[in-house]
Structure formats: C-alpha cells, structure tokens
Short mmCIF file of C-alpha atoms in Angstrom, two decimals:
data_model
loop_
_atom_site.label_atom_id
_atom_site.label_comp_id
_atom_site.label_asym_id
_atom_site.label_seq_id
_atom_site.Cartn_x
_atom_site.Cartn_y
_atom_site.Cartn_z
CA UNK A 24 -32.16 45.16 34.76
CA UNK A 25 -29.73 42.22 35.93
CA UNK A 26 -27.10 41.68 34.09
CA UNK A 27 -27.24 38.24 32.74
CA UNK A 28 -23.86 35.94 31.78
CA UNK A 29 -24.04 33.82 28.48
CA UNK A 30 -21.93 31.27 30.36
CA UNK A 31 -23.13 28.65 32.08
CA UNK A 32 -22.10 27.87 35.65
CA UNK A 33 -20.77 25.09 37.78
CA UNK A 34 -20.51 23.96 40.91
CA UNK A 35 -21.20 20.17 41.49
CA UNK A 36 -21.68 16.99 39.21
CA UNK A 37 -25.48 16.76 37.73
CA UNK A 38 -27.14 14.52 39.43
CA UNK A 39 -27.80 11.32 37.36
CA UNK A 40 -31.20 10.59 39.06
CA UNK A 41 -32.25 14.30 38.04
CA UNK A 42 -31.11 14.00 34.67
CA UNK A 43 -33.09 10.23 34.77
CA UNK A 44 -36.36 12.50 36.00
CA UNK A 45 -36.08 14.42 32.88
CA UNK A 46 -35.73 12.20 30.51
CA UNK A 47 -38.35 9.61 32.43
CA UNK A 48 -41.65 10.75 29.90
CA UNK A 49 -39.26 11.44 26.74
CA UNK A 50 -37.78 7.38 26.70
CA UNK A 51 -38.98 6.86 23.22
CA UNK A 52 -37.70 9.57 21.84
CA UNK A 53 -34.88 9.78 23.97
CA UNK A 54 -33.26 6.00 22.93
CA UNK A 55 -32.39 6.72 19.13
CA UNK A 56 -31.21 10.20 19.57
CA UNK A 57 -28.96 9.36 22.10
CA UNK A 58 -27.12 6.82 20.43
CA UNK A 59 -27.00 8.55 17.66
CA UNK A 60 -25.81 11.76 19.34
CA UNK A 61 -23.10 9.47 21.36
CA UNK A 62 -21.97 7.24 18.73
CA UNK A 63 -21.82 9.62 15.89
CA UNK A 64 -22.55 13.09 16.68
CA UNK A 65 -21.29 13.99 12.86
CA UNK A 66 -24.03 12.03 11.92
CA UNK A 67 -26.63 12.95 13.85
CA UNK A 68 -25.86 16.80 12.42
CA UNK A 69 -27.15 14.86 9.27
CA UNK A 70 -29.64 12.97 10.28
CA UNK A 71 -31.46 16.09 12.86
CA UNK A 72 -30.92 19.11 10.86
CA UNK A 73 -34.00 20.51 9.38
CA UNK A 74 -36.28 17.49 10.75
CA UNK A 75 -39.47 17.74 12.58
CA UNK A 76 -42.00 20.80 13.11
CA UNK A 77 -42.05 23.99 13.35
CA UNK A 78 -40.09 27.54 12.96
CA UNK A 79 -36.90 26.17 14.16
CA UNK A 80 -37.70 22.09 13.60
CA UNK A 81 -37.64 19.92 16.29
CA UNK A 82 -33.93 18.25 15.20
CA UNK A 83 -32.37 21.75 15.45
CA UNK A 84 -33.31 22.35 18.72
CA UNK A 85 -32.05 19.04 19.81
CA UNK A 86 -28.97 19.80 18.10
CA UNK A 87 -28.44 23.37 19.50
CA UNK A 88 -29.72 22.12 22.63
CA UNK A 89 -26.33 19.16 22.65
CA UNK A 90 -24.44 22.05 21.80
CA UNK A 91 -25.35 23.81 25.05
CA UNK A 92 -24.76 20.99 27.03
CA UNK A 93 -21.80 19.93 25.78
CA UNK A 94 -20.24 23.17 25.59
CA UNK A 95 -17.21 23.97 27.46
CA UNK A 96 -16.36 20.09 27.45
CA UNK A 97 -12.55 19.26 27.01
CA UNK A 98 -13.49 17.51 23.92
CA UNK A 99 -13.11 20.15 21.52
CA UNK A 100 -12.44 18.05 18.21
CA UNK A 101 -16.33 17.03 18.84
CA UNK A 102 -17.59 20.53 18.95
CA UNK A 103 -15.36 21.74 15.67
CA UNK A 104 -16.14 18.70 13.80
CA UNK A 105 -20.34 19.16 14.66
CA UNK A 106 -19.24 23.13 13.67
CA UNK A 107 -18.38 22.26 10.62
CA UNK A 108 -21.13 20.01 9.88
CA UNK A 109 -23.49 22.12 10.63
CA UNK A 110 -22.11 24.82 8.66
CA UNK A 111 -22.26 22.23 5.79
CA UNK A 112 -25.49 21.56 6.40
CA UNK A 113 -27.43 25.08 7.45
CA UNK A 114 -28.93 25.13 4.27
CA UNK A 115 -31.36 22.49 4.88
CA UNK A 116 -32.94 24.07 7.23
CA UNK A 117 -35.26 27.54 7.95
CA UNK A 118 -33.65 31.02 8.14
CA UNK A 119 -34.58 30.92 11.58
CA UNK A 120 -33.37 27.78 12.89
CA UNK A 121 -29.90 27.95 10.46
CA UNK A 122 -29.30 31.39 13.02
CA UNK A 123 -29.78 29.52 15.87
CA UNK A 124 -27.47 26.70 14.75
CA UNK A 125 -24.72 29.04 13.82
CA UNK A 126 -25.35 30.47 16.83
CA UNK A 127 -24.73 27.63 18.67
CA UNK A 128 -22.09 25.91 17.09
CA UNK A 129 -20.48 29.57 18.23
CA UNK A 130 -21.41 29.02 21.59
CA UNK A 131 -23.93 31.36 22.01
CA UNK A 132 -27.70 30.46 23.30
CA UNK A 133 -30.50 31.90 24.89
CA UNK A 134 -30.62 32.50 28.31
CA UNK A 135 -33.16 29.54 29.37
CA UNK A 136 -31.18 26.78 27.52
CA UNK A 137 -28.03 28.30 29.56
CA UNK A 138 -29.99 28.80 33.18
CA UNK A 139 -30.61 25.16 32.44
CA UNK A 140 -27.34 23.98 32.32
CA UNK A 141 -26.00 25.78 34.69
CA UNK A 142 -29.27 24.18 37.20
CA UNK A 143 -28.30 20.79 35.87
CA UNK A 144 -24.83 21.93 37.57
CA UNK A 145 -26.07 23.30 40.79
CA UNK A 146 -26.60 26.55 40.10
CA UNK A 147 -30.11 27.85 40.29
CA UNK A 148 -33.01 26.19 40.52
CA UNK A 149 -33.91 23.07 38.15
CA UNK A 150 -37.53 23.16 38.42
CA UNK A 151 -37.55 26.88 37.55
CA UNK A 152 -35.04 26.56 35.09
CA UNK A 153 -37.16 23.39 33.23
CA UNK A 154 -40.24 25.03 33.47
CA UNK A 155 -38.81 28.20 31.69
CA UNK A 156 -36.92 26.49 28.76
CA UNK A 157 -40.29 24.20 28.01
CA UNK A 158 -41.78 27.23 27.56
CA UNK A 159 -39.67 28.18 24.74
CA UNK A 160 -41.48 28.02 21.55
CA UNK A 161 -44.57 25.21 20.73
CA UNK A 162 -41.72 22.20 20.99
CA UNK A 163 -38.36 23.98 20.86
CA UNK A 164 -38.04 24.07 25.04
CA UNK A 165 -38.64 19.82 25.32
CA UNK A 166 -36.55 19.21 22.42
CA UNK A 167 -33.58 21.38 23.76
CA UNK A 168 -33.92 19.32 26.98
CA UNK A 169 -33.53 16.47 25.39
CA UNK A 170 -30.67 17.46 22.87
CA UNK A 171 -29.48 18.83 26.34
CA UNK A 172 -29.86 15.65 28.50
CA UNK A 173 -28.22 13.62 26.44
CA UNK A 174 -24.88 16.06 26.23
CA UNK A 175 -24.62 16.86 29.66
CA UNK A 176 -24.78 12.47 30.42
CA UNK A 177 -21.98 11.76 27.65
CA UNK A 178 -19.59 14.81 29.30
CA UNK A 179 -20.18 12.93 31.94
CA UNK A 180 -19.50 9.65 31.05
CA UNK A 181 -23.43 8.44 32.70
CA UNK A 182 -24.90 5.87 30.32
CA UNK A 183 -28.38 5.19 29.85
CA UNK A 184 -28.87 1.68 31.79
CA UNK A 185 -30.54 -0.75 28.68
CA UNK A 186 -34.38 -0.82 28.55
CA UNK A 187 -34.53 2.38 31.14
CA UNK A 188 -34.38 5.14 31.79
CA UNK A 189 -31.88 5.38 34.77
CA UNK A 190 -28.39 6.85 33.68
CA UNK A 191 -24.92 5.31 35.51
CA UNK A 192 -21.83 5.94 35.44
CA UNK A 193 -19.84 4.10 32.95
#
C-alpha cells in the first residue's frame, strides 16, 4: 500500500476558471452559502449544522468541506472561532456527522476531500480527484465541493462576479 499524507499539497494558484467549472451547475445553491460562509462564517456554523439529508446532512459536509479548503490559511482566528462553534453546536447534529465535524475543525479529513484540494492546487489530477469525492456518500461528495469551492475562492481573495458564476480576483 502507498502511503498516503493527510496534508494537502501546493504548487500553483487554483485556477479561477476551474473553480468557476465547478461551481457552474451548483449556482443556486452556491449564491446563499457563499455569502453566508464569507460574510459570517460563525454564522453559517449555525445556520448549516445538522441541515439537509442524510447520515452526515448535507450542511455538515459543506461545513467540513470549508474547513478543508480553508485549512492551512493564515487566517487562523477564522478557523478557531468556526472550532469553537462547532463544538458548541455538535449536538445538533448525528453521531456520525458531529465525528466528522470534530474531525475537521481538527484538521483532519478523508483522503478524497484532501486529493481535492491539493488538485485544486496543482497537484494531481482534478477530474480524478472530483469524480472520487462526488462519489462520497449519496450527497456528501457535491456538498463538500461546494463547502470546498467556496473556501478555497475566499483564501484566495476570487469573488463570485454578481449574477454568475465566474469568480475574479478582488
């Protein structure tokens, strides 16, 4: 067996017409979660945790899925402060899906979330890498993109361009 790193990797800038690609047949779900998620992380925590479908709702993945993306970021005040909030808030969720938040706000995810990333950065293949975290669970995979997306474009500083769904730089 290969011995896999936790950590994701980094070699160039995403691109911010690959990020728009992803994001292209997700716009209306995309627009209110990334506000939210940029303008008040803290509450998104409350507004995502335990929402949506199935064993690990949809609003946790997006959550864990922000975490992964926007781990590593030199904002660290975010991360503690969504830490905490989650922590807060675990409750209101499943077993399952308070793990994988703990998890996360730890900085520890599963290895498709993380080959992701480190895609979105240059390292590995994107289309691989998108195809095997959709796979993840009934709607965990999409909603981890998205929670994902949206991370990886604020560390960034890309904005999503009004009534599109073309990022920029801000």
């Amino acid at each position: 067996a290969s011995i896999w790193s936790p950590v994701s990797k980094h070699i160039s800038s995403p691109s911010k017409i690959k990020l728009s690609d992803l994001i292209a047949d997700i716009r209306d779900d995309l627009q209110p979660v990334y506000e939210n998620l940029t303008n008040s992380p803290i509450l998104a925590v409350r507004q995502l945790i335990g929402r949506g479908v199935g064993l690990t709702p949809e609003g946790d993945d997006i959550l864990a899925g922000f975490l992964a993306g926007f781990h590593q970021a030199s904002d660290s005040q975010l991360l503690q402060s969504m830490r905490s909030e989650i922590q807060k808030r675990a409750i209101k969720t499943t077993d399952v899906s308070r793990q994988m938040l703990l998890d996360a706000s730890e900085g520890h995810f599963i290895e498709p979330i993380v080959n992701f990333i480190s895609a979105l950065y240059g390292v590995g293949n994107l289309k691989i890498a998108t195809h095997n975290l959709i796979s993840v669970g009934s709607s965990s995979g999409p909603a981890m993109i998205l929670g994902a997306v949206v991370a990886v474009a604020m560390k960034e500083k890309y904005i999503l361009a009004s009534n599109s769904t073309q990022f920029k730089a801000s």
